mmCIF file of C-alpha atoms in Angstrom:
data_model
loop_
_atom_site.group_PDB
_atom_site.id
_atom_site.type_symbol
_atom_site.label_atom_id
_atom_site.label_comp_id
_atom_site.label_asym_id
_atom_site.label_seq_id
_atom_site.Cartn_x
_atom_site.Cartn_y
_atom_site.Cartn_z
ATOM 1 C CA MET A 1 43.990 -2.252 -15.357
ATOM 2 C CA LYS A 2 47.078 -3.619 -13.634
ATOM 3 C CA VAL A 3 46.733 -6.917 -11.758
ATOM 4 C CA ARG A 4 49.123 -8.219 -9.099
ATOM 5 C CA PHE A 5 49.062 -11.862 -7.963
ATOM 6 C CA PHE A 6 49.904 -12.978 -4.427
ATOM 7 C CA ASN A 7 50.284 -16.692 -3.723
ATOM 8 C CA TYR A 8 50.201 -18.710 -0.502
ATOM 9 C CA TYR A 9 53.238 -20.479 -1.934
ATOM 10 C CA ARG A 10 55.371 -17.342 -1.954
ATOM 11 C CA HIS A 11 57.968 -18.674 -4.412
ATOM 12 C CA LEU A 12 55.261 -18.762 -7.098
ATOM 13 C CA ASP A 13 54.520 -15.033 -6.904
ATOM 14 C CA LYS A 14 57.160 -14.095 -9.466
ATOM 15 C CA MET A 15 57.370 -17.270 -11.515
ATOM 16 C CA THR A 16 57.165 -16.715 -15.259
ATOM 17 C CA PRO A 17 57.449 -20.263 -16.665
ATOM 18 C CA GLN A 18 57.814 -20.724 -20.392
ATOM 19 C CA ILE A 19 56.026 -24.065 -20.420
ATOM 20 C CA GLY A 20 54.929 -24.633 -16.832
ATOM 21 C CA ASP A 21 55.600 -28.334 -16.424
ATOM 22 C CA THR A 22 56.399 -30.053 -13.120
ATOM 23 C CA LEU A 23 57.593 -33.470 -12.079
ATOM 24 C CA TYR A 24 54.242 -34.888 -10.997
ATOM 25 C CA GLY A 25 51.673 -32.878 -12.923
ATOM 26 C CA ASN A 26 51.119 -32.222 -16.592
ATOM 27 C CA TYR A 27 51.885 -28.544 -17.247
ATOM 28 C CA LEU A 28 50.371 -27.335 -13.978
ATOM 29 C CA ALA A 29 51.271 -23.683 -14.633
ATOM 30 C CA TYR A 30 49.883 -23.601 -18.176
ATOM 31 C CA PRO A 31 46.330 -22.527 -17.201
ATOM 32 C CA GLY A 32 47.765 -19.486 -15.434
ATOM 33 C CA MET A 33 49.721 -18.596 -18.563
ATOM 34 C CA MET A 34 46.557 -18.912 -20.657
ATOM 35 C CA LEU A 35 44.702 -16.714 -18.164
ATOM 36 C CA ALA A 36 47.385 -14.009 -18.425
ATOM 37 C CA LYS A 37 47.000 -13.986 -22.223
ATOM 38 C CA ARG A 38 43.210 -13.747 -22.042
ATOM 39 C CA MET A 39 43.512 -11.014 -19.417
ATOM 40 C CA GLU A 40 45.604 -8.906 -21.773
ATOM 41 C CA ASP A 41 42.999 -9.347 -24.505
ATOM 42 C CA GLU A 42 40.488 -7.690 -22.151
ATOM 43 C CA GLY A 43 42.751 -4.914 -20.875
ATOM 44 C CA PHE A 44 44.022 -6.556 -17.668
ATOM 45 C CA TYR A 45 47.804 -6.632 -17.394
ATOM 46 C CA LYS A 46 49.770 -8.770 -14.956
ATOM 47 C CA THR A 47 52.388 -6.794 -13.058
ATOM 48 C CA PHE A 48 55.033 -7.394 -10.412
ATOM 49 C CA ASP A 49 55.184 -3.683 -9.482
ATOM 50 C CA ASP A 50 53.785 -2.132 -6.313
ATOM 51 C CA ASP A 51 51.410 0.015 -8.365
ATOM 52 C CA PHE A 52 48.331 -2.091 -9.215
ATOM 53 C CA ASP A 53 44.542 -1.809 -9.409
ATOM 54 C CA ILE A 54 43.496 -5.376 -8.608
ATOM 55 C CA ALA A 55 45.064 -7.897 -6.212
ATOM 56 C CA ILE A 56 44.417 -11.602 -6.697
ATOM 57 C CA PHE A 57 45.192 -13.795 -3.697
ATOM 58 C CA THR A 58 45.674 -17.443 -4.646
ATOM 59 C CA ASP A 59 45.028 -19.331 -1.391
ATOM 60 C CA LEU A 60 45.557 -17.592 1.882
ATOM 61 C CA ASP A 61 47.111 -17.546 5.342
ATOM 62 C CA GLU A 62 46.897 -15.022 8.184
ATOM 63 C CA GLU A 63 49.891 -13.026 6.937
ATOM 64 C CA LEU A 64 48.408 -12.619 3.461
ATOM 65 C CA MET A 65 45.033 -11.703 4.953
ATOM 66 C CA ARG A 66 46.632 -8.964 7.047
ATOM 67 C CA PHE A 67 48.320 -7.675 3.896
ATOM 68 C CA ALA A 68 45.021 -7.733 1.981
ATOM 69 C CA LEU A 69 43.350 -5.756 4.775
ATOM 70 C CA SER A 70 46.194 -3.214 4.685
ATOM 71 C CA LEU A 71 45.599 -2.380 1.027
ATOM 72 C CA PRO A 72 43.596 0.791 0.316
ATOM 73 C CA PRO A 73 39.895 0.378 -0.549
ATOM 74 C CA HIS A 74 40.329 1.507 -4.166
ATOM 75 C CA ILE A 75 42.397 -1.643 -4.853
ATOM 76 C CA LYS A 76 39.934 -4.414 -5.661
ATOM 77 C CA LYS A 77 40.662 -7.807 -4.135
ATOM 78 C CA ILE A 78 39.853 -11.274 -5.487
ATOM 79 C CA LEU A 79 40.258 -14.469 -3.471
ATOM 80 C CA HIS A 80 41.088 -17.514 -5.604
ATOM 81 C CA LEU A 81 41.173 -20.887 -3.827
ATOM 82 C CA CYS A 82 42.813 -23.856 -5.545
ATOM 83 C CA GLU A 83 44.721 -25.810 -2.870
ATOM 84 C CA SER A 84 43.308 -28.542 -0.634
ATOM 85 C CA PRO A 85 41.962 -27.270 2.717
ATOM 86 C CA ILE A 86 44.200 -29.761 4.516
ATOM 87 C CA TYR A 87 47.193 -27.655 3.432
ATOM 88 C CA THR A 88 45.627 -24.173 3.330
ATOM 89 C CA PRO A 89 42.666 -24.270 5.742
ATOM 90 C CA TYR A 90 42.623 -20.556 6.548
ATOM 91 C CA GLY A 91 41.097 -19.380 3.266
ATOM 92 C CA HIS A 92 38.266 -21.919 3.447
ATOM 93 C CA HIS A 93 36.876 -20.650 6.769
ATOM 94 C CA PRO A 94 33.404 -19.072 6.358
ATOM 95 C CA HIS A 95 34.409 -15.787 8.006
ATOM 96 C CA ILE A 96 37.168 -15.427 5.395
ATOM 97 C CA LEU A 97 35.107 -16.583 2.415
ATOM 98 C CA PHE A 98 32.285 -14.167 3.186
ATOM 99 C CA SER A 99 34.393 -11.209 4.258
ATOM 100 C CA ASN A 100 33.357 -7.913 2.664
ATOM 101 C CA ILE A 101 36.968 -7.285 1.678
ATOM 102 C CA TRP A 102 36.592 -9.444 -1.438
ATOM 103 C CA SER A 103 35.133 -8.175 -4.690
ATOM 104 C CA SER A 104 34.841 -11.822 -5.739
ATOM 105 C CA VAL A 105 35.656 -15.262 -4.363
ATOM 106 C CA VAL A 106 36.520 -17.901 -6.972
ATOM 107 C CA THR A 107 36.710 -21.425 -5.552
ATOM 108 C CA TYR A 108 36.402 -25.051 -6.621
ATOM 109 C CA ASN A 109 35.055 -25.932 -3.161
ATOM 110 C CA ARG A 110 31.322 -26.668 -3.339
ATOM 111 C CA GLU A 111 31.015 -27.284 0.409
ATOM 112 C CA PHE A 112 29.545 -23.762 0.567
ATOM 113 C CA ASP A 113 26.888 -22.605 -1.902
ATOM 114 C CA SER A 114 26.206 -18.887 -2.149
ATOM 115 C CA SER A 115 25.607 -16.241 -4.794
ATOM 116 C CA ARG A 116 28.749 -14.561 -3.438
ATOM 117 C CA LEU A 117 30.909 -17.512 -4.522
ATOM 118 C CA GLN A 118 31.955 -18.408 -8.057
ATOM 119 C CA HIS A 119 32.530 -22.142 -8.433
ATOM 120 C CA TYR A 120 34.971 -23.391 -11.038
ATOM 121 C CA ASP A 121 36.610 -26.681 -12.002
ATOM 122 C CA ILE A 122 40.305 -26.983 -11.157
ATOM 123 C CA PRO A 123 42.023 -26.533 -14.533
ATOM 124 C CA VAL A 124 43.913 -29.346 -16.225
ATOM 125 C CA THR A 125 46.047 -28.775 -19.299
ATOM 126 C CA GLY A 126 44.941 -30.944 -22.204
ATOM 127 C CA ILE A 127 46.129 -31.487 -25.751
ATOM 128 C CA GLN A 128 47.205 -27.832 -26.101
ATOM 129 C CA CYS A 129 50.698 -28.827 -24.914
ATOM 130 C CA PRO A 130 53.106 -31.372 -26.436
ATOM 131 C CA LEU A 131 52.405 -34.981 -25.477
ATOM 132 C CA PRO A 132 54.506 -38.137 -25.958
ATOM 133 C CA SER A 133 53.689 -40.833 -28.469
ATOM 134 C CA ILE A 134 51.327 -43.403 -26.985
ATOM 135 C CA PRO A 135 52.158 -47.124 -27.255
ATOM 136 C CA SER A 136 49.372 -49.622 -27.837
ATOM 137 C CA VAL A 137 47.868 -51.054 -24.649
ATOM 138 C CA LYS A 138 48.990 -54.533 -25.714
ATOM 139 C CA ASP A 139 52.605 -53.308 -25.672
ATOM 140 C CA THR A 140 52.459 -51.971 -22.111
ATOM 141 C CA LEU A 141 53.375 -53.524 -18.781
ATOM 142 C CA PRO A 142 50.409 -55.591 -17.532
ATOM 143 C CA ARG A 143 50.401 -54.008 -14.069
ATOM 144 C CA GLY A 144 49.311 -50.613 -12.793
ATOM 145 C CA VAL A 145 51.248 -47.499 -11.829
ATOM 146 C CA PHE A 146 51.049 -44.818 -9.157
ATOM 147 C CA ILE A 147 52.927 -41.512 -9.391
ATOM 148 C CA GLY A 148 53.164 -39.189 -6.398
ATOM 149 C CA SER A 149 55.388 -38.205 -3.504
ATOM 150 C CA PHE A 150 55.554 -40.277 -0.325
ATOM 151 C CA LYS A 151 53.657 -38.061 2.126
ATOM 152 C CA ASN A 152 54.328 -39.564 5.569
ATOM 153 C CA ASP A 153 51.732 -36.985 6.606
ATOM 154 C CA ASN A 154 48.679 -37.520 8.785
ATOM 155 C CA ARG A 155 46.748 -34.679 7.157
ATOM 156 C CA GLY A 156 44.043 -35.997 4.850
ATOM 157 C CA PHE A 157 44.399 -39.496 3.399
ATOM 158 C CA GLY A 158 48.163 -39.439 2.776
ATOM 159 C CA LEU A 159 49.129 -42.187 5.225
ATOM 160 C CA HIS A 160 46.296 -44.509 4.151
ATOM 161 C CA ARG A 161 47.108 -43.961 0.492
ATOM 162 C CA ASP A 162 50.818 -44.575 0.970
ATOM 163 C CA ASN A 163 50.217 -47.767 2.966
ATOM 164 C CA LEU A 164 47.974 -49.177 0.243
ATOM 165 C CA MET A 165 50.431 -48.282 -2.533
ATOM 166 C CA LEU A 166 53.283 -49.970 -0.652
ATOM 167 C CA GLN A 167 51.221 -53.135 -0.174
ATOM 168 C CA LEU A 168 50.328 -53.244 -3.867
ATOM 169 C CA ALA A 169 53.931 -52.611 -4.907
ATOM 170 C CA GLU A 170 55.300 -55.324 -2.625
ATOM 171 C CA ALA A 171 52.800 -57.749 -4.173
ATOM 172 C CA GLY A 172 54.036 -56.806 -7.665
ATOM 173 C CA ILE A 173 50.644 -55.393 -8.640
ATOM 174 C CA ILE A 174 51.869 -51.845 -9.337
ATOM 175 C CA ASP A 175 55.042 -49.814 -9.803
ATOM 176 C CA ILE A 176 55.570 -46.587 -7.861
ATOM 177 C CA TYR A 177 57.280 -43.385 -9.010
ATOM 178 C CA GLY A 178 57.868 -40.284 -6.932
ATOM 179 C CA HIS A 179 59.940 -38.670 -4.216
ATOM 180 C CA GLY A 180 60.724 -40.205 -0.841
ATOM 181 C CA TRP A 181 59.353 -43.749 -1.138
ATOM 182 C CA PRO A 182 61.141 -46.630 0.633
ATOM 183 C CA ASN A 183 63.323 -48.620 -1.733
ATOM 184 C CA SER A 184 61.788 -51.811 -3.094
ATOM 185 C CA SER A 185 61.857 -53.835 -6.296
ATOM 186 C CA HIS A 186 58.798 -51.946 -7.571
ATOM 187 C CA TYR A 187 59.889 -48.448 -6.576
ATOM 188 C CA CYS A 188 61.187 -46.885 -9.784
ATOM 189 C CA GLY A 189 62.425 -43.504 -8.567
ATOM 190 C CA LYS A 190 61.358 -40.111 -9.870
ATOM 191 C CA THR A 191 60.093 -39.349 -13.351
ATOM 192 C CA ASP A 192 60.667 -36.212 -15.380
ATOM 193 C CA ASP A 193 57.744 -36.974 -17.707
ATOM 194 C CA LYS A 194 54.619 -38.118 -15.922
ATOM 195 C CA ILE A 195 52.486 -38.653 -19.019
ATOM 196 C CA LYS A 196 55.146 -40.691 -20.819
ATOM 197 C CA THR A 197 55.603 -42.881 -17.744
ATOM 198 C CA LEU A 198 51.855 -43.483 -17.425
ATOM 199 C CA THR A 199 51.684 -44.674 -21.044
ATOM 200 C CA GLN A 200 53.959 -47.605 -20.201
ATOM 201 C CA TYR A 201 51.300 -49.242 -17.993
ATOM 202 C CA ARG A 202 47.859 -50.767 -18.501
ATOM 203 C CA TYR A 203 46.088 -48.655 -15.870
ATOM 204 C CA VAL A 204 46.716 -45.885 -13.344
ATOM 205 C CA ILE A 205 45.830 -45.425 -9.680
ATOM 206 C CA CYS A 206 44.798 -41.845 -8.885
ATOM 207 C CA SER A 207 44.169 -40.681 -5.334
ATOM 208 C CA GLU A 208 43.367 -37.227 -3.989
ATOM 209 C CA ASN A 209 44.861 -36.252 -0.642
ATOM 210 C CA ALA A 210 41.425 -35.271 0.677
ATOM 211 C CA LYS A 211 37.741 -35.488 -0.208
ATOM 212 C CA TYR A 212 36.001 -32.141 -0.638
ATOM 213 C CA SER A 213 33.113 -31.357 -2.945
ATOM 214 C CA GLY A 214 34.641 -30.136 -6.208
ATOM 215 C CA TYR A 215 38.224 -31.058 -5.306
ATOM 216 C CA VAL A 216 39.150 -32.942 -8.485
ATOM 217 C CA THR A 217 42.736 -32.255 -9.515
ATOM 218 C CA GLU A 218 44.863 -33.101 -12.552
ATOM 219 C CA LYS A 219 45.269 -36.792 -11.742
ATOM 220 C CA ILE A 220 42.431 -38.272 -13.814
ATOM 221 C CA GLY A 221 43.220 -35.816 -16.599
ATOM 222 C CA ASP A 222 46.814 -36.963 -16.772
ATOM 223 C CA SER A 223 45.731 -40.609 -17.041
ATOM 224 C CA ILE A 224 43.355 -39.644 -19.867
ATOM 225 C CA LEU A 225 46.134 -37.854 -21.737
ATOM 226 C CA ALA A 226 48.184 -41.056 -21.390
ATOM 227 C CA GLU A 227 45.164 -42.943 -22.793
ATOM 228 C CA ARG A 228 44.871 -45.192 -19.768
ATOM 229 C CA PRO A 229 41.798 -45.844 -17.592
ATOM 230 C CA CYS A 230 42.296 -45.368 -13.876
ATOM 231 C CA LEU A 231 41.065 -46.307 -10.441
ATOM 232 C CA TYR A 232 40.117 -43.087 -8.636
ATOM 233 C CA PHE A 233 39.813 -42.196 -4.957
ATOM 234 C CA GLY A 234 38.294 -38.769 -4.467
ATOM 235 C CA ASP A 235 35.148 -36.748 -5.185
ATOM 236 C CA VAL A 236 33.583 -39.238 -7.606
ATOM 237 C CA LEU A 237 30.444 -37.144 -8.225
ATOM 238 C CA HIS A 238 32.286 -34.153 -9.665
ATOM 239 C CA ALA A 239 34.937 -36.359 -11.270
ATOM 240 C CA HIS A 240 32.213 -38.047 -13.349
ATOM 241 C CA LYS A 241 30.761 -34.648 -14.254
ATOM 242 C CA ARG A 242 34.165 -33.532 -15.508
ATOM 243 C CA PHE A 243 35.664 -36.682 -17.007
ATOM 244 C CA GLY A 244 32.710 -38.939 -17.744
ATOM 245 C CA GLU A 245 33.042 -42.723 -17.533
ATOM 246 C CA THR A 246 36.830 -42.795 -17.869
ATOM 247 C CA PHE A 247 37.573 -44.334 -14.468
ATOM 248 C CA ILE A 248 36.410 -46.805 -11.837
ATOM 249 C CA GLU A 249 35.795 -45.566 -8.319
ATOM 250 C CA LEU A 250 38.174 -46.783 -5.627
ATOM 251 C CA PRO A 251 35.754 -46.396 -2.701
ATOM 252 C CA ALA A 252 38.314 -46.904 0.060
ATOM 253 C CA LEU A 253 42.071 -47.080 0.482
ATOM 254 C CA SER A 254 42.128 -50.779 1.345
ATOM 255 C CA LEU A 255 43.189 -54.001 -0.345
ATOM 256 C CA GLU A 256 39.620 -55.301 -0.368
ATOM 257 C CA ALA A 257 38.336 -52.159 -2.082
ATOM 258 C CA PHE A 258 41.209 -52.261 -4.560
ATOM 259 C CA HIS A 259 40.560 -55.856 -5.638
ATOM 260 C CA THR A 260 36.840 -55.171 -6.114
ATOM 261 C CA ALA A 261 37.547 -52.040 -8.173
ATOM 262 C CA PHE A 262 40.258 -53.836 -10.147
ATOM 263 C CA GLU A 263 37.813 -56.567 -11.159
ATOM 264 C CA ARG A 264 35.417 -53.902 -12.429
ATOM 265 C CA LEU A 265 38.205 -52.190 -14.350
ATOM 266 C CA ASN A 266 39.181 -55.436 -16.050
ATOM 267 C CA SER A 267 35.618 -56.341 -16.995
ATOM 268 C CA GLN A 268 34.901 -52.829 -18.364
ATOM 269 C CA TYR A 269 38.331 -52.053 -19.779
ATOM 270 C CA ASN A 270 37.358 -51.687 -23.444
ATOM 271 C CA THR A 271 34.426 -49.406 -22.608
ATOM 272 C CA LEU A 272 36.602 -47.301 -20.325
ATOM 273 C CA TYR A 273 39.329 -47.073 -22.950
ATOM 274 C CA THR A 274 36.858 -45.800 -25.547
ATOM 275 C CA ALA A 275 35.586 -43.186 -23.100
ATOM 276 C CA VAL A 276 39.167 -42.117 -22.354
ATOM 277 C CA LEU A 277 39.903 -41.492 -26.046
ATOM 278 C CA LYS A 278 36.687 -39.493 -26.439
ATOM 279 C CA GLU A 279 37.438 -37.346 -23.392
ATOM 280 C CA LYS A 280 41.016 -36.740 -24.518
ATOM 281 C CA SER A 281 39.734 -35.310 -27.799
ATOM 282 C CA ARG A 282 37.919 -32.531 -25.896
ATOM 283 C CA SER A 283 40.628 -31.947 -23.287
ATOM 284 C CA GLU A 284 41.527 -28.510 -24.605
ATOM 285 C CA HIS A 285 38.389 -27.311 -22.791
ATOM 286 C CA TRP A 286 39.536 -28.500 -19.354
ATOM 287 C CA VAL A 287 40.828 -24.979 -18.596
ATOM 288 C CA ASP A 288 37.690 -23.116 -19.714
ATOM 289 C CA SER A 289 35.847 -23.044 -16.386
ATOM 290 C CA PHE A 290 38.864 -21.598 -14.554
ATOM 291 C CA ILE A 291 39.628 -18.936 -17.144
ATOM 292 C CA GLU A 292 36.030 -17.790 -17.608
ATOM 293 C CA ASN A 293 35.384 -17.517 -13.863
ATOM 294 C CA MET A 294 38.591 -15.566 -13.268
ATOM 295 C CA LEU A 295 37.778 -13.208 -16.143
ATOM 296 C CA GLN A 296 34.266 -12.759 -14.771
ATOM 297 C CA ALA A 297 35.729 -11.759 -11.406
ATOM 298 C CA LEU A 298 38.070 -9.266 -13.091
ATOM 299 C CA ARG A 299 35.238 -7.765 -15.138
ATOM 300 C CA LYS A 300 33.273 -7.265 -11.936
ATOM 301 C CA CYS A 301 36.190 -5.271 -10.505
ATOM 302 C CA LYS A 302 36.331 -3.152 -13.639
ATOM 303 C CA LEU A 303 32.624 -2.363 -13.491
ATOM 304 C CA ALA A 304 32.932 -1.349 -9.837
ATOM 305 C CA ASN A 305 35.502 1.360 -10.678
#
């Protein structure tokens, strides 16, 4: 069966990356490449042609929904949600999620629980891809690091996160890498190798742009691959289920919350570090939930034919 992908981020529709790396994520496109390989093993072939049997919509807006509705009934349609609702809210609305147009809905978002929804963990590429050599912790900079773009965006927690990072950087507590930050002595510009940069520091600060049940992205995973514990702001419940005791919760984006969490990180550092190494050794399985749920959705389409 021929499968055509349609993405909310239109420029990704026809991307065929050889490795799939990006500036601020570790091989973000790799899970999709692995899915395409597994699809072929089961007789599903990715196509860019207008002749296809199954359409997969990765995130959604009104234009894409109109297009999905315009497709003939014999073309099976799968909705796959992976972006934060603060950026792509349309696809997370109940009337869209539970529309009869979809053969399957595959989503990380556990805010809704239904037999019609397949819940998966957002995939993170592990030790399958090349990683840099890791210096000993004793040879790293004694401060922390944050990597991410300056949002200047009132959607989600972007403004609160950015304000806290700037305060910590001005105090010399962390260094910042990423696009768009104001110049300061602890702003270090962009990085072409996130993992390698993380290895140069004692710990990492990881912050999601929003808190939704199941919304746990690559950030903790990247810190694990760099063999560094982190402070994490996000869905702590599902983060612990996925990554174990590899991080300390940052309960709020405030200086007071940071200092409390930092004290815990220091006092538990050796235990956290051991947990990080253990989790890294099994990181090749971080893509399994995504791939198996997508294949399950495709199999369902095949059976319906």
